[in-house]
Coordinates of C-alpha atoms in Angstrom, one line a residue:
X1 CA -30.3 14.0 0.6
X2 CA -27.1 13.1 2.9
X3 CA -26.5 10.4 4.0
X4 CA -24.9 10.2 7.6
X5 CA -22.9 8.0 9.7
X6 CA -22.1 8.9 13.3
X7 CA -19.7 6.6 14.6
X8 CA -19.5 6.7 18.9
X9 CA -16.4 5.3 20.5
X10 CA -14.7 2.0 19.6
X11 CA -17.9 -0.1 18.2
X12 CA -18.5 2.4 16.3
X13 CA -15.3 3.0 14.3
X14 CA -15.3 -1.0 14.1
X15 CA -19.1 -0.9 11.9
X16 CA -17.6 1.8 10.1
X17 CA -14.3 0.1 9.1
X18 CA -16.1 -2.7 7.8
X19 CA -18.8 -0.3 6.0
X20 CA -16.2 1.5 4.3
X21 CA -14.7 -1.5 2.7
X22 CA -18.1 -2.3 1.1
X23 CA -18.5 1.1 -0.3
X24 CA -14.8 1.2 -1.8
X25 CA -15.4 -2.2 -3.4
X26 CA -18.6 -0.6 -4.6
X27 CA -21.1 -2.8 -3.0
X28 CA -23.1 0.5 -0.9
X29 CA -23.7 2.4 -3.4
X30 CA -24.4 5.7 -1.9
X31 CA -21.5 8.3 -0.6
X32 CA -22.2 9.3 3.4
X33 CA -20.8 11.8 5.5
X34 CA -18.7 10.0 8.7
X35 CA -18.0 11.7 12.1
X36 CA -15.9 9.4 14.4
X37 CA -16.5 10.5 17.9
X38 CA -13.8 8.9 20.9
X39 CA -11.7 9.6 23.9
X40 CA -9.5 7.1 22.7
X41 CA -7.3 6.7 19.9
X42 CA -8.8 6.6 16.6
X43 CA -8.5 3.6 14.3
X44 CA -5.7 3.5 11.9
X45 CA -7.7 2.5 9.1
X46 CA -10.1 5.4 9.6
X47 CA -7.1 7.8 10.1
X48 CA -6.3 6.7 6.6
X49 CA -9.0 6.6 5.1
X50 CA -9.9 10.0 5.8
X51 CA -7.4 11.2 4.3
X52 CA -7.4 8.5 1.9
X53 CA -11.4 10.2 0.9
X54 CA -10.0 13.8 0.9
X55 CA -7.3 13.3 -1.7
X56 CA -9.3 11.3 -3.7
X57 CA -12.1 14.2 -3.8
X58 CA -9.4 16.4 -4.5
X59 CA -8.3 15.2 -7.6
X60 CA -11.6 14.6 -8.9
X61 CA -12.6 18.0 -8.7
X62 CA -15.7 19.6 -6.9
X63 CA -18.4 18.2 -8.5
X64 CA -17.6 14.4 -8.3
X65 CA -16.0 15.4 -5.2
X66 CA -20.0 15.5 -3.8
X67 CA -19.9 11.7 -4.3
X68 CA -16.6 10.9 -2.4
X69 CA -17.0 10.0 1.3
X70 CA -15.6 12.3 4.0
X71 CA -14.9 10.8 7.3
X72 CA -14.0 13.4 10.0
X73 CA -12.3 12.5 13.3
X74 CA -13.6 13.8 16.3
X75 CA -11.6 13.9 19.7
X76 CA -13.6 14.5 22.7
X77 CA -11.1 15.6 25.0
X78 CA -9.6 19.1 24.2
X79 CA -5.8 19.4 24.0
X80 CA -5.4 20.1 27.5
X81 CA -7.2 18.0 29.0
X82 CA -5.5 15.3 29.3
X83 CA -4.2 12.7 32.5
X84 CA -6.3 11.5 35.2
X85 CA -10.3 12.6 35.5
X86 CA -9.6 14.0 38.9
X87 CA -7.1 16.6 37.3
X88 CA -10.0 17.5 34.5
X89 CA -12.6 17.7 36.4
X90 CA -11.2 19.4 40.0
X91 CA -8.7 21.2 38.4
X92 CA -6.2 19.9 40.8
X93 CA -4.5 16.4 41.8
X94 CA -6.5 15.0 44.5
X95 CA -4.6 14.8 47.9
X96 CA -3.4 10.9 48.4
X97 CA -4.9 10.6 51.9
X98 CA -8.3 9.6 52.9
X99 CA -11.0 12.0 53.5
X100 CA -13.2 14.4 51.7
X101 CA -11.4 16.6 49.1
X102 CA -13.8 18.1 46.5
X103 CA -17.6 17.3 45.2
X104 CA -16.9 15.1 42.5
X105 CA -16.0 12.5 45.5
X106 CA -19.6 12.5 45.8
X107 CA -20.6 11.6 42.1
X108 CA -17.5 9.3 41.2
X109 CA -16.3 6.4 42.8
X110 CA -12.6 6.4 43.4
X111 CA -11.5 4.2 40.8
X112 CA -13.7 6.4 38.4
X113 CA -11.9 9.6 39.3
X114 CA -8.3 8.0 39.1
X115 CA -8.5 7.3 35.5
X116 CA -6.4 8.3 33.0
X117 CA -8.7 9.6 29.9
X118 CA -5.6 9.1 27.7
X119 CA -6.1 5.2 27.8
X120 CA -10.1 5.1 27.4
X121 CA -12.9 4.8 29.8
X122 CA -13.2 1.5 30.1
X123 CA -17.3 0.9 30.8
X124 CA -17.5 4.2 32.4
X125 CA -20.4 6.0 30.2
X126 CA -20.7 8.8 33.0
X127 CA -17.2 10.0 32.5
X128 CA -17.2 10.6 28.9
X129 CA -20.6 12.6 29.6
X130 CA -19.0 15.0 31.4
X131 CA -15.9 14.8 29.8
X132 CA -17.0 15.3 26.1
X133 CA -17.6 18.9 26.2
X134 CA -20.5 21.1 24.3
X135 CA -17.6 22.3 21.8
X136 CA -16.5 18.7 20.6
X137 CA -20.1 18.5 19.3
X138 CA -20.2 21.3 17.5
X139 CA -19.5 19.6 14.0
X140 CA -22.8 18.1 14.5
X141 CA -24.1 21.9 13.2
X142 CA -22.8 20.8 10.0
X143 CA -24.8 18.2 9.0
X144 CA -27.3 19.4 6.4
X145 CA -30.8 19.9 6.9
X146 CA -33.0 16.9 6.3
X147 CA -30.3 14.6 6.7
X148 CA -30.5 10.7 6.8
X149 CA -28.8 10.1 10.1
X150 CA -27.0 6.8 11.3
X151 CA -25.9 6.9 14.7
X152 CA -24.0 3.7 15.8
X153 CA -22.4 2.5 19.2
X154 CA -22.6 -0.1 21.6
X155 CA -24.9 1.0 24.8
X156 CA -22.6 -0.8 27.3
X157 CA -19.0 0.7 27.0
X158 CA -17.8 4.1 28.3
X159 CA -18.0 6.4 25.2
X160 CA -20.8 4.9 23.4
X161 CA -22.8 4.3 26.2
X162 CA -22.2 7.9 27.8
X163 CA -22.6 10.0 25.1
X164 CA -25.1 8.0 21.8
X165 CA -28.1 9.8 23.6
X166 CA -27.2 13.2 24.2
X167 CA -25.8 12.9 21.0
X168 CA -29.3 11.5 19.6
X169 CA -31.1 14.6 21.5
X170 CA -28.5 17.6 20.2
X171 CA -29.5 16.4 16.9
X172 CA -33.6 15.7 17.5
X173 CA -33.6 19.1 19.3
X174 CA -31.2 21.2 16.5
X175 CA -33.5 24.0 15.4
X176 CA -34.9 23.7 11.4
X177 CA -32.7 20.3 11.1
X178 CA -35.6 18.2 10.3
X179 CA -32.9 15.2 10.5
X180 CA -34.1 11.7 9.8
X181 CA -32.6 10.1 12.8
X182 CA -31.4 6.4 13.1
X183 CA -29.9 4.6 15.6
X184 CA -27.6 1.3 15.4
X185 CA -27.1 0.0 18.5
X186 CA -24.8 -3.0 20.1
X187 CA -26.0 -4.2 23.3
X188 CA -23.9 -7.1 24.9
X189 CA -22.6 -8.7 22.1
X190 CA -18.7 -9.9 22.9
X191 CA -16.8 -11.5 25.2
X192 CA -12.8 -10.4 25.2
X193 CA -10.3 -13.0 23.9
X194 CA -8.0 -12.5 27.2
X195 CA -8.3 -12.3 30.3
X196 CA -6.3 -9.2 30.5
X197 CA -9.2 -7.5 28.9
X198 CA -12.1 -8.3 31.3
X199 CA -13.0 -5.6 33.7
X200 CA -13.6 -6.0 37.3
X201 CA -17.3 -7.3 37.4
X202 CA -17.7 -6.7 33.7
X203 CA -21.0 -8.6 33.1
X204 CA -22.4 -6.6 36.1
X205 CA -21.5 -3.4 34.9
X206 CA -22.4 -4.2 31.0
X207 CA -25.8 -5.2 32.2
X208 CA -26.3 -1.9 34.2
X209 CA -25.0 0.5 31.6
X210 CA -26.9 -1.5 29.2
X211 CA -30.3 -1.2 31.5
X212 CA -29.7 3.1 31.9
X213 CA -28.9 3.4 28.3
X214 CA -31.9 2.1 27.1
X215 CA -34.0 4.1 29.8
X216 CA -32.1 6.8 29.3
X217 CA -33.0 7.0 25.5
X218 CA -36.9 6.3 26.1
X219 CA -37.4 8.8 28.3
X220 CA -35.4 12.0 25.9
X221 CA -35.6 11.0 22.4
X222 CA -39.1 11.7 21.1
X223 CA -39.0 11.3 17.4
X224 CA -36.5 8.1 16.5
X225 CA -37.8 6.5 13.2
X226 CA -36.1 3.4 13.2
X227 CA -33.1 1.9 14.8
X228 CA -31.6 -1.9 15.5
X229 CA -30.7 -3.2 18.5
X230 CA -28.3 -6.2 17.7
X231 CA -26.8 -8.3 20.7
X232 CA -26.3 -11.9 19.6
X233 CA -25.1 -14.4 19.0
X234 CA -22.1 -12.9 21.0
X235 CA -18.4 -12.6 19.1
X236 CA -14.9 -12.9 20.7
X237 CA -13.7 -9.8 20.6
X238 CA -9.8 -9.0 20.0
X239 CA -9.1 -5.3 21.3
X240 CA -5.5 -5.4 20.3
X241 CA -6.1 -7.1 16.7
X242 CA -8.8 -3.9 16.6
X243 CA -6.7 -1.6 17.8
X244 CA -3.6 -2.3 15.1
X245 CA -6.3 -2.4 11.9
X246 CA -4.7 -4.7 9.8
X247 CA -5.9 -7.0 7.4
X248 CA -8.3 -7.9 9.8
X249 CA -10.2 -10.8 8.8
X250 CA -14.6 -10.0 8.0
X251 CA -16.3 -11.3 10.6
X252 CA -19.0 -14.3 9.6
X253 CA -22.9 -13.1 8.1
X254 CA -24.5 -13.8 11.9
X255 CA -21.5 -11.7 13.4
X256 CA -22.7 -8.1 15.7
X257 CA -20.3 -6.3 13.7
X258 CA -21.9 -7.7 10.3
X259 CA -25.5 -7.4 11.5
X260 CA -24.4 -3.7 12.4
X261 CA -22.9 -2.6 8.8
X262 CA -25.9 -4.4 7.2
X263 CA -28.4 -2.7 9.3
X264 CA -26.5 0.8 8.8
X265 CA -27.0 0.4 5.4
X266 CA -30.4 -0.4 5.3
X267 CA -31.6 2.4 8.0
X268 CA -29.3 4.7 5.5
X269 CA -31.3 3.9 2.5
X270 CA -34.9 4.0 4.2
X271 CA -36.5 7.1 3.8
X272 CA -40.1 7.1 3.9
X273 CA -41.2 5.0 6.0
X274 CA -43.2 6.3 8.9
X275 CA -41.8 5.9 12.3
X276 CA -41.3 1.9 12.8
X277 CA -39.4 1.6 15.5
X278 CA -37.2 -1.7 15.9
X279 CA -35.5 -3.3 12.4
X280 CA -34.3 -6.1 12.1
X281 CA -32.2 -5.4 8.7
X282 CA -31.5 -8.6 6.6
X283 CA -27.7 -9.6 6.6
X284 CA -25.7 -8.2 3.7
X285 CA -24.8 -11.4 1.7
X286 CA -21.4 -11.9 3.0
X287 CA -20.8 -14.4 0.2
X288 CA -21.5 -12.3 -2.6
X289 CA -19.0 -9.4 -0.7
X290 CA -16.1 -11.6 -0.7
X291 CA -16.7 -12.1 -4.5
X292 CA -17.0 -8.4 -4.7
X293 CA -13.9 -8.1 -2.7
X294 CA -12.2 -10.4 -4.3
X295 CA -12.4 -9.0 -7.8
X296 CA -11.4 -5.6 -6.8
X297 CA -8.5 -7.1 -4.6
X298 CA -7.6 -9.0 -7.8
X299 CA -7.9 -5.9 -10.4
X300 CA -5.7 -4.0 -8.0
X301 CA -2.8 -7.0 -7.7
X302 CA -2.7 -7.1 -11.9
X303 CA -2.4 -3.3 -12.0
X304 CA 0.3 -3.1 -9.1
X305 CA 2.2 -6.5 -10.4
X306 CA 2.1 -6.0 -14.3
X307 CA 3.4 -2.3 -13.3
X308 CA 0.3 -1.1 -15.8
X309 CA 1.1 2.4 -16.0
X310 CA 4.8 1.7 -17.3
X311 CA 3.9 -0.7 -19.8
X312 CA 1.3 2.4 -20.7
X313 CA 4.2 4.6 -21.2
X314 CA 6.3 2.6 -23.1
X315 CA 3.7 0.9 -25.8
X316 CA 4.0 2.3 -29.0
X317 CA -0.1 2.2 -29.2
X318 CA -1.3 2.1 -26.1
X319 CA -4.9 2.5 -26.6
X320 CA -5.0 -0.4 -28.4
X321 CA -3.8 -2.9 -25.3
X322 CA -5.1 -0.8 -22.2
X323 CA -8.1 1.8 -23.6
X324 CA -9.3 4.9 -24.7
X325 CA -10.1 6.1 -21.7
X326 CA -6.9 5.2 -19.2
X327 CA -4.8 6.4 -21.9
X328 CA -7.3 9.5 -21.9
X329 CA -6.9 9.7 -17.9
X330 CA -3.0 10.0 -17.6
X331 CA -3.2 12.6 -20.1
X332 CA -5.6 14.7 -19.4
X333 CA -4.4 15.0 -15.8
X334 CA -0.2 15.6 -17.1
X335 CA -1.4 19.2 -18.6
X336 CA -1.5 20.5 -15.3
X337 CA 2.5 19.6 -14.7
X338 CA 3.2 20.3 -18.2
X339 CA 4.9 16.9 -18.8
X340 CA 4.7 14.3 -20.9
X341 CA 1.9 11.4 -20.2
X342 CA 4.4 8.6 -19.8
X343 CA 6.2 10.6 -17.5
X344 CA 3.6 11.2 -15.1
X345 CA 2.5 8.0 -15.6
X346 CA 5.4 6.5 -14.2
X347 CA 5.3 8.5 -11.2
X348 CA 1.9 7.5 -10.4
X349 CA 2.6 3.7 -10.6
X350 CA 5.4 4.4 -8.1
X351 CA 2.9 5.9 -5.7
X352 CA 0.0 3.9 -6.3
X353 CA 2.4 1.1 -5.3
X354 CA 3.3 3.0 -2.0
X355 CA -0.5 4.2 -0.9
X356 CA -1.0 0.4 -1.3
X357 CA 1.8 -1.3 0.6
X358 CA 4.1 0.9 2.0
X359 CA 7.7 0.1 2.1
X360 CA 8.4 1.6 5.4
X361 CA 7.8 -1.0 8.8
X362 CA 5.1 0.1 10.9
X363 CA 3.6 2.5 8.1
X364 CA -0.2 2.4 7.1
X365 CA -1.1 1.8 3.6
X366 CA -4.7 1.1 1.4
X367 CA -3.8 -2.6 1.6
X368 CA -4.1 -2.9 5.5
X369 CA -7.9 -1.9 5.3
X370 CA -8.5 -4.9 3.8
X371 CA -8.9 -8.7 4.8
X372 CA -5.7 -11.2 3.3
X373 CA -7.6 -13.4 0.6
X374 CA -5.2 -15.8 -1.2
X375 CA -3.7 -13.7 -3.6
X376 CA -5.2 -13.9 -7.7
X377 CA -5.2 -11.8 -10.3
X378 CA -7.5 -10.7 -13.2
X379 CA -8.0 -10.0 -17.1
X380 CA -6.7 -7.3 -19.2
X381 CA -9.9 -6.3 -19.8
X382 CA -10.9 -5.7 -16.6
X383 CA -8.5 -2.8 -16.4
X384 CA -9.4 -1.6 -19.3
X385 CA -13.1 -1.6 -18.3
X386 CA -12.8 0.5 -15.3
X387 CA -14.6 3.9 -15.3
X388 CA -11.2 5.5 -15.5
X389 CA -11.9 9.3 -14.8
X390 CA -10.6 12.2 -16.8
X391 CA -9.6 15.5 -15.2
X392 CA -12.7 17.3 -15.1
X393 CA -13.0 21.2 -16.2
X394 CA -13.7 22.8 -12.5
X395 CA -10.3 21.4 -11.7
X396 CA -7.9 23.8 -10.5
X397 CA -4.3 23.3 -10.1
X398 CA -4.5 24.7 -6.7
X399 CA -6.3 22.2 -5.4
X400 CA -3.9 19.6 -6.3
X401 CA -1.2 20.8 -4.1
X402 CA 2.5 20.2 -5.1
X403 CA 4.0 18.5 -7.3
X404 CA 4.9 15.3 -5.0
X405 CA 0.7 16.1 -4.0
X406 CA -0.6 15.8 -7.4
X407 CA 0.9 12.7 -7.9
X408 CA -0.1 11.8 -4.2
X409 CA -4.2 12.7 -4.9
X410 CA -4.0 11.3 -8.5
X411 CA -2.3 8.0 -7.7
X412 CA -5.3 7.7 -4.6
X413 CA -7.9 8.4 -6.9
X414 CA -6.7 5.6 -9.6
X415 CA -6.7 3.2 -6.7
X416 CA -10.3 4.5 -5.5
X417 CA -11.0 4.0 -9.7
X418 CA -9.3 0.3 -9.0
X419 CA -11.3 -0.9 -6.3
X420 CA -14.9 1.0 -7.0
X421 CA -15.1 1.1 -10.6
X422 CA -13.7 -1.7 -12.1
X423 CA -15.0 -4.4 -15.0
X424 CA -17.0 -7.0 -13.8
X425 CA -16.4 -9.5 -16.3

């Protein structure tokens, strides 16, 4: 059975970004399928990440592949439309003058149709309704049958709140799905950190959106079986820390955002309960994550500082300091460049060093997904205890790319190894 995440608008990517750290680290267990659905610009960590996912299932060949992730990124504005919601939707600029120009003056106000969809919707769930168009949703079709479903938004905002229930009714309504829908769902749950941020009348225009969301999904969804509505206690809520991704810091256990990736991972794993209606999922120990985190952070730093992989290459026996089965890894994967292991496995720590922190200012690297936590490192046997994969036999050279590739998709997948599959001792 899949296991499915679909993340709506802003909210949504945040859950996710947090609920993809606790898989990596290994604490979620079970590989999902993501689509990220926004007008906006997509999160950087979720723009890596995917990518991140799909190199890492690459190099571990089709069938572990099943068990890797995928998050796809789903724009809902088609290339050309683009600019102000006047131009979309009239075709035309709207003359400057006052007076009556075209019908959409009678279903938008004027600050509604003078937006620019480029820089988000700002509360405005009606324009992304009629802005997201039927063939942005198409990638819904590709969700298996019978399908655990997670849908997660807030109900408040523009994207989220505009498009979570036709979303929720495509996907009730596809023919022979049988989809086992859930729903995640932020009501009011932040306050901005600047004034700049506030809308106009915000808490008016939360509260309303909130109010026809929720009516709006009673009165078309038929068949829900579960879903959390999570609204307090209310978080301050930094767009621009959000916006940049990096190293931002987990919020606390009682936290929206933490309630949300807890609950997403409980609705996930519930599958035969009968209909139930509202959950109120118990709070993934945010204590025992940061020691999870911590450990994998701290298996990572030893591997990247004690340059593991050259040390490999130049030890005259290797197994005996760093295992069987790493030893066994770099090898097994070198056949397909026809190049000697300590070779290749020099390359690799190069690029494992520059998927993690990238030299370059301004570039996006593994690292940056992650909170800062005071830096420590681990044991030697750790490394050697990680679940450090062989190149499997349906592996095709093909599907490693290039040369500068397969070091790219192998150096992801040792980090993936690194953080998800490591030694507990």
């Amino acid at each position: 059975m899949d296991r499915v995440i679909i993340a709506i608008g802003g909210t949504g990517q945040m859950v996710l970004h947090y609920y993809s750290q606790l898989f990596l680290t290994g604490l979620v267990r079970d590989p999902y399928h993501a689509y990220v659905f926004d007008t906006d610009e997509f999160s950087p960590s979720l723009r890596f990440l995917s990518e991140f996912f799909e190199q890492v299932g690459a190099a571990a060949g089709p069938a572990v592949k099943a068990r890797i992730p995928t998050i796809s990124l789903q724009t809902l504005k088609p290339q050309d439309k683009q600019g102000l919601v006047s131009e979309i939707l009239a075709g035309c600029a709207l003359p400057a003058q006052p007076g009556f120009h075209h019908p959409i003056q009678a279903f938008f106000s004027e600050s509604d149709y003078k937006e620019n969809v480029m820089q988000g919707l700002y509360g405005r769930p009606a324009l992304s309704a009629v802005l997201a168009l039927d063939e942005s949703l198409e990638c819904l079709n590709r969700i298996a049958p019978a399908s655990v479903v997670a849908v997660v938004s807030s109900c408040i905002g523009g994207t989220g709140g505009g498009l979570t229930a036709p979303i929720l009714w495509r996907l009730e309504n596809r023919p022979g799905a049988n989809l086992l829908l859930r729903a995640v769902l932020l009501g009011d749950f932040f306050k901005s950190s600047s004034r700049e941020d506030n809308l106009k009348d915000q808490d008016n225009r939360f509260r309303s959106n909130r109010l026809f969301f929720l009516k709006a999904v009673q009165e078309t969804l038929r068949n829900m079986q579960h879903y959390a509505f999570i609204e307090e206690p209310q978080m301050t809520r930094d767009k621009a820390a959000e916006q940049s991704a990096r190293n931002l810091p987990w919020p606390d256990e009682r936290s929206p955002y933490w309630q949300a990736a807890s609950s997403v991972h409980a609705l996930l794993a519930e599958t035969v309960q009968e209909t139930g209606g509202s959950v109120q999922a118990a709070a993934i120990p945010r204590e025992t994550a940061r020691d999870v985190l911590s450990r994998a952070l701290a298996r990572v730093s030893t591997f990247l500082g004690k340059s593991v992989l050259d040390r490999l290459a130049k030890e005259a026996f290797p197994v005996r300091v760093w295992g069987e089965n790493l030893v066994r890894s770099i090898s097994t994967y070198s056949r397909f460049e026809q190049v000697r292991a300590s070779a290749l496995a020099h390359d690799l720590q190069g690029e494992m060093g520059r998927a993690w922190a990238p030299v370059a200012a301004g570039e996006y690297g593994l690292s940056h997904v992650f909170p800062q936590i005071p830096a420590s490192l681990t044991s030697v046997d750790a490394i050697v205890r990680c679940a450090w994969p062989s190149a499997p036999d349906d592996l095709d050279r093909a599907s490693l790319g290039t040369a500068e590739g397969l070091r790219k998709r192998i150096a992801r997948l040792l980090l993936f190894t690194l953080l998800r599959h490591g030694g507990q001792v």
